[in-house]
Short mmCIF file of C-alpha atoms and ligand atoms in Angstrom, two decimals:
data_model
loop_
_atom_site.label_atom_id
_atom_site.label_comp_id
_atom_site.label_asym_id
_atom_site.label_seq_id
_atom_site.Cartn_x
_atom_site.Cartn_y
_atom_site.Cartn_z
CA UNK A 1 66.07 -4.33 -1.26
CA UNK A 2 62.96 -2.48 -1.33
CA UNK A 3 59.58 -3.49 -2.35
CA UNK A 4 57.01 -1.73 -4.17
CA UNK A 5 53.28 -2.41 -4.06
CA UNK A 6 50.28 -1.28 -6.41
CA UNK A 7 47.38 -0.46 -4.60
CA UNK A 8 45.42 0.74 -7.15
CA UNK A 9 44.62 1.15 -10.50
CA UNK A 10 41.66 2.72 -11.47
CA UNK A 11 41.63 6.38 -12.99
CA UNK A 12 40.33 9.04 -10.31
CA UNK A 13 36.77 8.14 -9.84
CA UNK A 14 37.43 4.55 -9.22
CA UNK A 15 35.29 1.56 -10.50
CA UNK A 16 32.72 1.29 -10.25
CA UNK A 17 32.12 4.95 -11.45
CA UNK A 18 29.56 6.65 -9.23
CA UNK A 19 26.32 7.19 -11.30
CA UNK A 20 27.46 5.09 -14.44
CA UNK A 21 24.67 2.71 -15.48
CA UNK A 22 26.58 1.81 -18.89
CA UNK A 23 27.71 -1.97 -19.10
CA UNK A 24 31.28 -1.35 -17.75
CA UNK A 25 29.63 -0.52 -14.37
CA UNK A 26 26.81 -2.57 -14.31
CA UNK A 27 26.71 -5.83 -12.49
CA UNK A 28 29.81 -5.78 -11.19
CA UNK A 29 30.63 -8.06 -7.97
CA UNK A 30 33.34 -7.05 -5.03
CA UNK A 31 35.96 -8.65 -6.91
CA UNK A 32 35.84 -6.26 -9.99
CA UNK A 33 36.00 -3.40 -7.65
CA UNK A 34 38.88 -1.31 -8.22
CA UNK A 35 40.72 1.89 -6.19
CA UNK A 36 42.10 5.14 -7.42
CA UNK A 37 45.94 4.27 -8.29
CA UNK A 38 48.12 4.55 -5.57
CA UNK A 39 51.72 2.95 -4.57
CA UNK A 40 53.88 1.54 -1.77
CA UNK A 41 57.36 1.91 -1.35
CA UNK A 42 58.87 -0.68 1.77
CA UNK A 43 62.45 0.08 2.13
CA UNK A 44 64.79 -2.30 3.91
CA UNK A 45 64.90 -0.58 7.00
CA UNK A 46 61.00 -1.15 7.65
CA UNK A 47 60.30 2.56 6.44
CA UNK A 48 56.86 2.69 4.58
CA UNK A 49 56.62 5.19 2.07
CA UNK A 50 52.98 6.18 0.16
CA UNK A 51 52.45 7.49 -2.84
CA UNK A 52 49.12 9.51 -3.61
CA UNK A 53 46.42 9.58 -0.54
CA UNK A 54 43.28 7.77 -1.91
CA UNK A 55 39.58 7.79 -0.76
CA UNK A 56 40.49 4.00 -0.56
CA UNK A 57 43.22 4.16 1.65
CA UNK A 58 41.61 1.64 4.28
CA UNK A 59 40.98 -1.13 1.42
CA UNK A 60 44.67 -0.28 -0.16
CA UNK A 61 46.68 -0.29 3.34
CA UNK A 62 45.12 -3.84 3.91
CA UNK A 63 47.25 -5.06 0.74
CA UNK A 64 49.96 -4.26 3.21
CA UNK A 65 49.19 -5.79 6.35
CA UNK A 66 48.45 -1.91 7.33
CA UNK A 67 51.69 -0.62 8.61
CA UNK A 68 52.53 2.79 9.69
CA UNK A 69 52.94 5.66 6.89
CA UNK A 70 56.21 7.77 7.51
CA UNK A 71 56.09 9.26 4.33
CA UNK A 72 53.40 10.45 1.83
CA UNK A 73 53.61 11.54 -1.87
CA UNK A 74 51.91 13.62 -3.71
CA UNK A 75 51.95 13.80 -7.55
CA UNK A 76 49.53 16.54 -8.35
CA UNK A 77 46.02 17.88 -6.92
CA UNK A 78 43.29 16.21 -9.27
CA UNK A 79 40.43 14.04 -7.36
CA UNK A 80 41.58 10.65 -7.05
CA UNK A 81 45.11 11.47 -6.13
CA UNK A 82 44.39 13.52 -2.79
CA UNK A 83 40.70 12.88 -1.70
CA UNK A 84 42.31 11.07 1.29
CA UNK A 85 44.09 13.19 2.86
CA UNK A 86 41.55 14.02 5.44
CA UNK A 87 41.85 9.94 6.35
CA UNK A 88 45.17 10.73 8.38
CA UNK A 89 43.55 13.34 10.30
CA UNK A 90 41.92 13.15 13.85
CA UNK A 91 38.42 11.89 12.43
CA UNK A 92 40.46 8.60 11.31
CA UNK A 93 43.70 7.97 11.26
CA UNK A 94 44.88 10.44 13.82
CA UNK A 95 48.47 10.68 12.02
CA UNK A 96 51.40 12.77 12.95
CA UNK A 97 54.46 13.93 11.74
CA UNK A 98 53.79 12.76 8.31
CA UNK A 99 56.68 13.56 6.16
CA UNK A 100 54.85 15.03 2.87
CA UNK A 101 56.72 15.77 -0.22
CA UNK A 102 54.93 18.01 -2.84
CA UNK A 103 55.77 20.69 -5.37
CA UNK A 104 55.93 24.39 -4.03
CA UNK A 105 52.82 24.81 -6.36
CA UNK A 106 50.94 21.33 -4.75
CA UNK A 107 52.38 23.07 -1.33
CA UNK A 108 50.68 26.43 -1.66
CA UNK A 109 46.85 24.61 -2.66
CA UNK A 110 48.03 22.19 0.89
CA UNK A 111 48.26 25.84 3.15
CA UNK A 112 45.00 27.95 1.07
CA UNK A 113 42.53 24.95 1.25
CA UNK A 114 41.42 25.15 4.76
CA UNK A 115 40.28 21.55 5.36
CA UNK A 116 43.98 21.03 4.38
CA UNK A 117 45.84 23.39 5.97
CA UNK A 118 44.11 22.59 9.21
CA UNK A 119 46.06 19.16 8.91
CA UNK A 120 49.00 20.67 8.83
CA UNK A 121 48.51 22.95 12.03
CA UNK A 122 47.42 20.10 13.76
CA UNK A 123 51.02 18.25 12.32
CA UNK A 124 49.23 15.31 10.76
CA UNK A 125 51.57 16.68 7.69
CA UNK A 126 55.23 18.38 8.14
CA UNK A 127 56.37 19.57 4.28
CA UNK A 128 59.60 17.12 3.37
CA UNK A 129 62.42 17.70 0.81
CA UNK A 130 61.97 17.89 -2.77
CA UNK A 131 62.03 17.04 -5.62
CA UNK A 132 64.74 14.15 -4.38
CA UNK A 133 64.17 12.26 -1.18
CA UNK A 134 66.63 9.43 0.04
CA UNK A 135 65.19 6.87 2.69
CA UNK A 136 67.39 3.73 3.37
CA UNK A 137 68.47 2.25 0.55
CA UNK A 138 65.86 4.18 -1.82
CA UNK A 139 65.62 7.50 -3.76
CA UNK A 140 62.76 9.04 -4.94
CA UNK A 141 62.81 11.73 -7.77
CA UNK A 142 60.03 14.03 -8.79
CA UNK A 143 60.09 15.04 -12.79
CA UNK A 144 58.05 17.75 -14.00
CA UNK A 145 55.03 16.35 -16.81
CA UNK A 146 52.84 18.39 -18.70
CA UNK A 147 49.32 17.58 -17.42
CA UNK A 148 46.26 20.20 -17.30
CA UNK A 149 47.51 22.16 -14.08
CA UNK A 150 44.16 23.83 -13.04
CA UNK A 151 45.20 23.32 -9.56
CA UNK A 152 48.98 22.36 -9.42
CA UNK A 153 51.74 21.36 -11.90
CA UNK A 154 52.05 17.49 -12.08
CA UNK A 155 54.90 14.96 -11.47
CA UNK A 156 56.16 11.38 -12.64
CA UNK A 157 57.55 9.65 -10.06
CA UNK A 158 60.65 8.10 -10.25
CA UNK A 159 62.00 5.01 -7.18
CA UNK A 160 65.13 4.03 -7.20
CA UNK A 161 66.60 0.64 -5.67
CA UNK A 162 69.65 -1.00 -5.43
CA UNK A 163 68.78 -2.88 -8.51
CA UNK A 164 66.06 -1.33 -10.17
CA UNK A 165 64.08 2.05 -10.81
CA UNK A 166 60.80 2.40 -11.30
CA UNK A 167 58.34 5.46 -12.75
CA UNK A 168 55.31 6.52 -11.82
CA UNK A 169 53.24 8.21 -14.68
CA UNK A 170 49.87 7.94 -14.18
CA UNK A 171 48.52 11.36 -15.78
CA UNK A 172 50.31 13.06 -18.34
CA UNK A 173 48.20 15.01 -21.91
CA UNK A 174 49.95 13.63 -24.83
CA UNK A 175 52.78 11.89 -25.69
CA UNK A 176 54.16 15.32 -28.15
CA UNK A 177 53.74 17.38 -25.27
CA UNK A 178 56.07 14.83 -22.83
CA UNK A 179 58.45 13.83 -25.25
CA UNK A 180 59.07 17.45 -26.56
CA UNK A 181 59.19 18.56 -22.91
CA UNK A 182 62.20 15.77 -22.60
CA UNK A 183 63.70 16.67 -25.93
CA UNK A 184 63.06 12.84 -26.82
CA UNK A 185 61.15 11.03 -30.36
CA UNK A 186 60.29 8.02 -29.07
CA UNK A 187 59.14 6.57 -25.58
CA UNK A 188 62.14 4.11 -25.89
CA UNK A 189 64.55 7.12 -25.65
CA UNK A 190 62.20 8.99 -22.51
CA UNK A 191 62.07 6.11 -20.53
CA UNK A 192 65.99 5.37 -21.10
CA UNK A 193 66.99 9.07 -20.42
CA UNK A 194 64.83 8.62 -17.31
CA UNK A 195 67.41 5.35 -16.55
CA UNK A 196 64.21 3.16 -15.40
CA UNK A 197 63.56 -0.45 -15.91
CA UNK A 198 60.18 -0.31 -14.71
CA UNK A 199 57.72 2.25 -15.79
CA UNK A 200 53.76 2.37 -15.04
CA UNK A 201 51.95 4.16 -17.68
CA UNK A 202 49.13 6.35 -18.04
CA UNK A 203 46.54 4.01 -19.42
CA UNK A 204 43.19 5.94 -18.47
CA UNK A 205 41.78 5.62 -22.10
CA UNK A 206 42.00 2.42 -24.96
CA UNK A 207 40.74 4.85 -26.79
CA UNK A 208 39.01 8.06 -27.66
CA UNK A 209 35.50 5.95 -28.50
CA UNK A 210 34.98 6.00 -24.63
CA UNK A 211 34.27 9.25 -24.15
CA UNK A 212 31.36 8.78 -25.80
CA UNK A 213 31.12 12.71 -27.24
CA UNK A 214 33.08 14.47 -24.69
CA UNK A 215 35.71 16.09 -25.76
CA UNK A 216 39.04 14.40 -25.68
CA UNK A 217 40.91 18.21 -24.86
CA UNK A 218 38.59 18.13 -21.86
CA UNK A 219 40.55 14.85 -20.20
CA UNK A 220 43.51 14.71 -22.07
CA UNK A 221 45.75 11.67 -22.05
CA UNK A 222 46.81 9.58 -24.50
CA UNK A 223 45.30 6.54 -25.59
CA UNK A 224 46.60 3.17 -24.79
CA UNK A 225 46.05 2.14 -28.67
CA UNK A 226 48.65 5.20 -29.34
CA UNK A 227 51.29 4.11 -26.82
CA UNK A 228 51.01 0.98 -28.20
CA UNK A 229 51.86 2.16 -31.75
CA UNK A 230 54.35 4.36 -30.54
CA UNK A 231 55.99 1.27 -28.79
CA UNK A 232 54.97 -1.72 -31.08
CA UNK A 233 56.22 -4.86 -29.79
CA UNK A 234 58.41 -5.80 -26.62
CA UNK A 235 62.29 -5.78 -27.82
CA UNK A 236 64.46 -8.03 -25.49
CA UNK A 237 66.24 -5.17 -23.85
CA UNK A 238 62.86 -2.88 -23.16
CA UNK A 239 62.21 -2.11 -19.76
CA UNK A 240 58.71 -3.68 -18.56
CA UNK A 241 55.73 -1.04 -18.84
CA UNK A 242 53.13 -1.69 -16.84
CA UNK A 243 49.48 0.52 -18.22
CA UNK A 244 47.25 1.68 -15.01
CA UNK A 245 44.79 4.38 -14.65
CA UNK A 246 42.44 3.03 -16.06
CA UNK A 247 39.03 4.94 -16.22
CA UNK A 248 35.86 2.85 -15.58
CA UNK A 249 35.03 2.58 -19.32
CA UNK A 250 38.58 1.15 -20.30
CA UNK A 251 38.44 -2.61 -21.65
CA UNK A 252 41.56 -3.65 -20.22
CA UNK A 253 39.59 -3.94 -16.52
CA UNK A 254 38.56 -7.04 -18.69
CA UNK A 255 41.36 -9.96 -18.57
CA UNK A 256 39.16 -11.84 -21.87
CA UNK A 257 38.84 -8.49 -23.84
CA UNK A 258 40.81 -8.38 -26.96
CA UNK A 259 42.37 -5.35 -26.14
CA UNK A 260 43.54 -6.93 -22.97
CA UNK A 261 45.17 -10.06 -25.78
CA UNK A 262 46.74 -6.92 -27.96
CA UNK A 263 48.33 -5.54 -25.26
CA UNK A 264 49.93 -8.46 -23.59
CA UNK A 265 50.68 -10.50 -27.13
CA UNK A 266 52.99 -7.37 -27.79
CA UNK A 267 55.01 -8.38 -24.33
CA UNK A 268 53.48 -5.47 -22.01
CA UNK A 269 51.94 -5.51 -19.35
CA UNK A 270 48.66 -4.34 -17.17
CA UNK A 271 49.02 -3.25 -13.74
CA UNK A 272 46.76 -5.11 -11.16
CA UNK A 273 46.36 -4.52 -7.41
CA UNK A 274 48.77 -5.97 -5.05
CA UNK A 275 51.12 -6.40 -7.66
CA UNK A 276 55.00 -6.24 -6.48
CA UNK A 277 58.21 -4.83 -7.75
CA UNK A 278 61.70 -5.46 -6.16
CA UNK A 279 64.03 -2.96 -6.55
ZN1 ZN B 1 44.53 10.78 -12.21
ZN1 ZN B 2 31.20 2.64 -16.08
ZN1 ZN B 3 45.25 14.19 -13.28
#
Protein backbone atom coordinates (compact mmCIF):
# COMPACT_ATOMS: atom_id res chain seq x y z
CA UNK A 1 0.00 0.00 0.00
CA UNK A 2 1.13 3.41 -0.43
CA UNK A 3 1.03 6.28 1.85
CA UNK A 4 0.34 9.78 1.25
CA UNK A 5 1.45 12.70 3.39
CA UNK A 6 0.29 16.50 3.54
CA UNK A 7 2.98 18.72 3.99
CA UNK A 8 1.34 21.72 3.65
CA UNK A 9 -1.53 23.67 3.56
CA UNK A 10 -1.33 27.15 3.31
CA UNK A 11 -2.22 29.06 -0.04
CA UNK A 12 1.08 30.30 -1.91
CA UNK A 13 2.46 32.88 0.36
CA UNK A 14 2.32 30.74 3.38
CA UNK A 15 1.31 31.89 6.96
CA UNK A 16 2.27 33.93 8.25
CA UNK A 17 1.86 36.23 5.14
CA UNK A 18 4.96 38.35 4.66
CA UNK A 19 4.05 42.04 5.44
CA UNK A 20 0.44 41.30 6.85
CA UNK A 21 -0.06 43.15 10.15
CA UNK A 22 -3.97 42.29 10.15
CA UNK A 23 -5.06 39.96 13.15
CA UNK A 24 -4.75 36.66 11.15
CA UNK A 25 -0.95 37.28 11.10
CA UNK A 26 -0.36 38.92 14.13
CA UNK A 27 0.91 37.18 17.17
CA UNK A 28 1.22 34.08 15.88
CA UNK A 29 3.68 31.44 17.68
CA UNK A 30 5.79 28.51 15.70
CA UNK A 31 3.01 26.27 16.07
CA UNK A 32 0.48 28.29 13.90
CA UNK A 33 3.06 28.46 11.25
CA UNK A 34 1.98 26.95 8.17
CA UNK A 35 3.81 25.90 4.52
CA UNK A 36 2.72 26.34 0.98
CA UNK A 37 0.62 22.98 0.20
CA UNK A 38 2.58 20.30 -0.90
CA UNK A 39 2.22 16.25 -0.88
CA UNK A 40 4.01 12.93 -0.44
CA UNK A 41 3.43 9.92 -2.17
CA UNK A 42 5.54 6.59 -0.38
CA UNK A 43 4.93 3.67 -2.51
CA UNK A 44 5.56 0.16 -1.27
CA UNK A 45 8.68 -0.31 -2.84
CA UNK A 46 10.38 2.63 -0.73
CA UNK A 47 9.99 5.04 -3.86
CA UNK A 48 9.28 8.68 -2.60
CA UNK A 49 7.35 10.67 -4.83
CA UNK A 50 6.77 14.82 -4.29
CA UNK A 51 4.29 16.76 -5.31
CA UNK A 52 4.86 20.66 -5.82
CA UNK A 53 8.56 22.00 -4.74
CA UNK A 54 7.95 24.49 -1.83
CA UNK A 55 10.14 27.31 -0.34
CA UNK A 56 9.49 25.02 2.77
CA UNK A 57 10.79 21.99 1.54
CA UNK A 58 13.38 21.56 4.53
CA UNK A 59 10.47 22.00 7.28
CA UNK A 60 8.01 19.66 4.99
CA UNK A 61 10.70 16.76 4.22
CA UNK A 62 11.19 16.58 8.12
CA UNK A 63 7.39 15.33 8.33
CA UNK A 64 9.03 12.46 6.53
CA UNK A 65 12.00 11.51 8.28
CA UNK A 66 13.70 13.29 5.04
CA UNK A 67 14.14 10.56 2.57
CA UNK A 68 15.41 10.76 -0.87
CA UNK A 69 13.06 12.42 -3.70
CA UNK A 70 12.98 10.18 -6.95
CA UNK A 71 10.24 11.91 -8.30
CA UNK A 72 8.85 15.51 -8.33
CA UNK A 73 5.45 16.97 -9.47
CA UNK A 74 4.53 19.84 -10.70
CA UNK A 75 0.92 21.15 -10.93
CA UNK A 76 1.29 24.53 -12.48
CA UNK A 77 3.88 27.60 -12.26
CA UNK A 78 2.23 30.11 -9.65
CA UNK A 79 4.57 31.13 -6.48
CA UNK A 80 4.02 28.75 -3.85
CA UNK A 81 3.96 25.70 -6.02
CA UNK A 82 7.62 25.99 -7.55
CA UNK A 83 9.65 28.58 -5.46
CA UNK A 84 11.74 25.51 -4.41
CA UNK A 85 12.99 24.25 -7.05
CA UNK A 86 16.30 25.91 -6.75
CA UNK A 87 16.48 23.80 -3.12
CA UNK A 88 17.52 20.56 -5.17
CA UNK A 89 20.20 22.31 -6.87
CA UNK A 90 24.00 22.48 -5.98
CA UNK A 91 23.52 25.49 -3.43
CA UNK A 92 21.37 22.86 -1.27
CA UNK A 93 20.28 19.84 -2.01
CA UNK A 94 22.70 18.90 -4.71
CA UNK A 95 19.96 16.48 -6.41
CA UNK A 96 20.27 14.44 -9.49
CA UNK A 97 18.39 12.62 -11.81
CA UNK A 98 15.18 13.90 -10.52
CA UNK A 99 12.41 12.42 -12.44
CA UNK A 100 10.06 15.65 -13.09
CA UNK A 101 6.71 15.34 -14.57
CA UNK A 102 5.09 18.60 -15.93
CA UNK A 103 2.84 19.73 -18.75
CA UNK A 104 4.61 20.54 -22.19
CA UNK A 105 3.39 24.16 -21.34
CA UNK A 106 4.96 23.94 -17.37
CA UNK A 107 8.02 22.21 -19.50
CA UNK A 108 8.70 25.07 -21.89
CA UNK A 109 8.63 28.02 -18.68
CA UNK A 110 11.28 24.91 -16.90
CA UNK A 111 13.87 25.35 -20.30
CA UNK A 112 13.19 29.65 -20.94
CA UNK A 113 13.65 30.59 -17.19
CA UNK A 114 17.33 30.46 -16.87
CA UNK A 115 17.71 29.89 -13.11
CA UNK A 116 15.61 26.81 -14.15
CA UNK A 117 16.89 25.57 -17.04
CA UNK A 118 20.35 25.69 -15.56
CA UNK A 119 18.98 22.80 -13.22
CA UNK A 120 18.26 20.86 -15.80
CA UNK A 121 21.75 21.09 -17.64
CA UNK A 122 23.29 20.38 -14.57
CA UNK A 123 20.59 17.04 -14.35
CA UNK A 124 19.22 17.99 -10.97
CA UNK A 125 15.83 17.51 -13.21
CA UNK A 126 15.42 14.84 -16.24
CA UNK A 127 11.61 15.59 -17.84
CA UNK A 128 9.43 12.17 -16.92
CA UNK A 129 6.26 10.80 -18.63
CA UNK A 130 3.05 12.45 -18.67
CA UNK A 131 0.21 13.02 -17.96
CA UNK A 132 0.16 9.17 -16.39
CA UNK A 133 3.07 7.89 -14.39
CA UNK A 134 3.07 4.29 -12.78
CA UNK A 135 5.63 3.68 -9.82
CA UNK A 136 5.15 0.37 -7.84
CA UNK A 137 1.96 -0.19 -6.96
CA UNK A 138 0.78 3.59 -7.70
CA UNK A 139 -0.50 5.69 -10.67
CA UNK A 140 -0.54 9.14 -10.93
CA UNK A 141 -2.82 11.05 -13.45
CA UNK A 142 -2.62 14.65 -14.44
CA UNK A 143 -6.26 16.31 -15.44
CA UNK A 144 -6.40 19.50 -17.10
CA UNK A 145 -8.36 22.51 -14.65
CA UNK A 146 -9.19 25.80 -15.65
CA UNK A 147 -7.06 28.12 -13.46
CA UNK A 148 -5.65 31.71 -14.61
CA UNK A 149 -2.70 30.31 -16.87
CA UNK A 150 -0.48 33.49 -17.03
CA UNK A 151 2.43 31.25 -16.93
CA UNK A 152 1.30 27.57 -17.59
CA UNK A 153 -2.01 25.63 -17.82
CA UNK A 154 -2.84 23.95 -14.41
CA UNK A 155 -3.48 20.33 -13.25
CA UNK A 156 -5.48 18.27 -10.50
CA UNK A 157 -3.72 15.57 -9.44
CA UNK A 158 -5.05 12.36 -9.29
CA UNK A 159 -3.01 9.01 -6.97
CA UNK A 160 -4.10 5.94 -7.34
CA UNK A 161 -3.59 2.88 -4.81
CA UNK A 162 -4.51 -0.46 -4.55
CA UNK A 163 -7.43 0.60 -2.52
CA UNK A 164 -7.97 4.09 -2.86
CA UNK A 165 -7.48 7.29 -5.15
CA UNK A 166 -6.92 10.42 -4.15
CA UNK A 167 -7.11 14.20 -5.98
CA UNK A 168 -5.17 16.90 -5.70
CA UNK A 169 -7.00 20.28 -6.44
CA UNK A 170 -5.57 22.92 -4.83
CA UNK A 171 -6.18 25.91 -7.43
CA UNK A 172 -8.87 25.86 -9.74
CA UNK A 173 -11.33 29.60 -10.72
CA UNK A 174 -14.81 28.54 -10.20
CA UNK A 175 -16.72 25.72 -9.78
CA UNK A 176 -18.94 26.64 -13.50
CA UNK A 177 -15.81 26.82 -15.18
CA UNK A 178 -14.57 23.04 -13.76
CA UNK A 179 -17.71 21.40 -13.84
CA UNK A 180 -18.60 22.67 -17.42
CA UNK A 181 -15.03 21.78 -18.43
CA UNK A 182 -16.04 18.02 -17.09
CA UNK A 183 -19.50 18.17 -18.58
CA UNK A 184 -20.71 17.56 -14.82
CA UNK A 185 -23.74 19.71 -12.44
CA UNK A 186 -22.71 18.88 -9.32
CA UNK A 187 -19.28 18.17 -7.48
CA UNK A 188 -20.83 14.75 -6.46
CA UNK A 189 -20.88 13.73 -10.19
CA UNK A 190 -16.94 15.43 -10.90
CA UNK A 191 -15.46 13.79 -8.18
CA UNK A 192 -17.28 10.31 -9.11
CA UNK A 193 -16.39 10.62 -12.88
CA UNK A 194 -12.88 11.29 -11.55
CA UNK A 195 -13.41 7.57 -9.60
CA UNK A 196 -11.69 9.13 -6.29
CA UNK A 197 -12.51 8.49 -2.73
CA UNK A 198 -10.34 11.07 -1.47
CA UNK A 199 -10.26 14.52 -2.83
CA UNK A 200 -8.35 17.73 -1.32
CA UNK A 201 -10.04 20.86 -2.26
CA UNK A 202 -9.22 24.24 -3.12
CA UNK A 203 -10.10 26.05 0.04
CA UNK A 204 -7.92 29.37 -0.35
CA UNK A 205 -10.97 31.67 0.46
CA UNK A 206 -14.20 31.22 3.26
CA UNK A 207 -15.20 33.83 1.52
CA UNK A 208 -15.04 36.82 -0.72
CA UNK A 209 -15.09 39.34 2.63
CA UNK A 210 -11.28 38.52 2.83
CA UNK A 211 -10.14 40.21 0.16
CA UNK A 212 -10.89 43.09 1.75
CA UNK A 213 -11.60 45.26 -1.77
CA UNK A 214 -9.52 43.39 -4.14
CA UNK A 215 -11.09 42.08 -6.70
CA UNK A 216 -12.25 38.54 -6.50
CA UNK A 217 -11.48 38.09 -10.73
CA UNK A 218 -7.96 39.07 -9.67
CA UNK A 219 -7.46 35.59 -7.45
CA UNK A 220 -10.13 33.60 -8.55
CA UNK A 221 -11.23 30.50 -6.67
CA UNK A 222 -14.16 29.61 -5.22
CA UNK A 223 -15.17 30.12 -1.85
CA UNK A 224 -15.30 27.46 0.71
CA UNK A 225 -18.94 28.83 1.83
CA UNK A 226 -19.90 27.97 -2.03
CA UNK A 227 -18.47 24.43 -2.07
CA UNK A 228 -20.16 23.95 0.89
CA UNK A 229 -23.58 24.84 -0.59
CA UNK A 230 -22.86 23.12 -3.59
CA UNK A 231 -22.15 19.96 -1.40
CA UNK A 232 -24.44 20.46 1.71
CA UNK A 233 -24.06 17.77 4.09
CA UNK A 234 -21.85 14.46 4.10
CA UNK A 235 -24.15 11.52 2.50
CA UNK A 236 -22.92 8.02 3.71
CA UNK A 237 -21.48 7.03 0.39
CA UNK A 238 -19.49 10.58 -0.32
CA UNK A 239 -15.98 10.30 -0.72
CA UNK A 240 -14.03 12.34 2.15
CA UNK A 241 -13.02 16.00 0.94
CA UNK A 242 -10.45 17.34 2.62
CA UNK A 243 -10.35 21.79 2.06
CA UNK A 244 -6.49 23.09 1.94
CA UNK A 245 -5.02 26.13 0.48
CA UNK A 246 -5.85 28.11 2.65
CA UNK A 247 -4.71 31.84 2.28
CA UNK A 248 -3.47 33.57 5.48
CA UNK A 249 -6.78 35.43 6.02
CA UNK A 250 -8.98 32.14 5.87
CA UNK A 251 -10.76 31.29 9.35
CA UNK A 252 -10.49 27.73 9.06
CA UNK A 253 -6.45 28.09 10.17
CA UNK A 254 -8.64 28.53 13.39
CA UNK A 255 -9.79 24.97 14.92
CA UNK A 256 -12.52 27.25 17.49
CA UNK A 257 -13.80 29.44 14.53
CA UNK A 258 -17.31 28.82 13.58
CA UNK A 259 -16.56 28.35 10.20
CA UNK A 260 -14.15 25.68 11.21
CA UNK A 261 -17.74 24.02 13.37
CA UNK A 262 -19.81 24.58 9.84
CA UNK A 263 -17.53 22.83 7.97
CA UNK A 264 -16.86 19.79 10.01
CA UNK A 265 -20.72 19.55 11.52
CA UNK A 266 -21.58 18.95 7.72
CA UNK A 267 -19.06 15.67 7.87
CA UNK A 268 -15.99 17.33 5.86
CA UNK A 269 -13.02 17.76 6.56
CA UNK A 270 -9.82 20.32 6.85
CA UNK A 271 -6.54 19.28 5.75
CA UNK A 272 -3.71 19.67 8.41
CA UNK A 273 0.04 19.00 8.08
CA UNK A 274 1.34 15.58 8.45
CA UNK A 275 -1.88 14.26 7.86
CA UNK A 276 -1.91 10.58 6.17
CA UNK A 277 -3.85 8.75 3.56
CA UNK A 278 -3.48 4.97 2.73
CA UNK A 279 -4.18 4.04 -0.49
ZN1 LIG B 1 -1.71 27.96 -5.24
ZN1 LIG C 1 -2.57 37.69 7.56
ZN1 LIG D 1 -2.43 28.98 -8.65
Amino acid sequence: MAVVTLLGIAQDGGRPQPGCTRPCCKNLGNEDLRSPVSLSVQTSGGKTILVEATRDLGRQLRFIGNPPIEHLILTHAHLGHVDGLGLFGRETMSARNIQLHCSPSMQSLVKKTPAWNQLLKQNVFQFASFPRIEIDDVVVEFHLVPHRDELSDTHAIIVRGKSNSLLFLSDHDTWRETLHANECDTIREFLAKLNVDIALLDGTFWSGDELQGRDMNVVPHPTVEESLERLGERLEKDPQIVFFHFNHTNPLHNVDSKEYNILTELGWDVGFETQQFIL
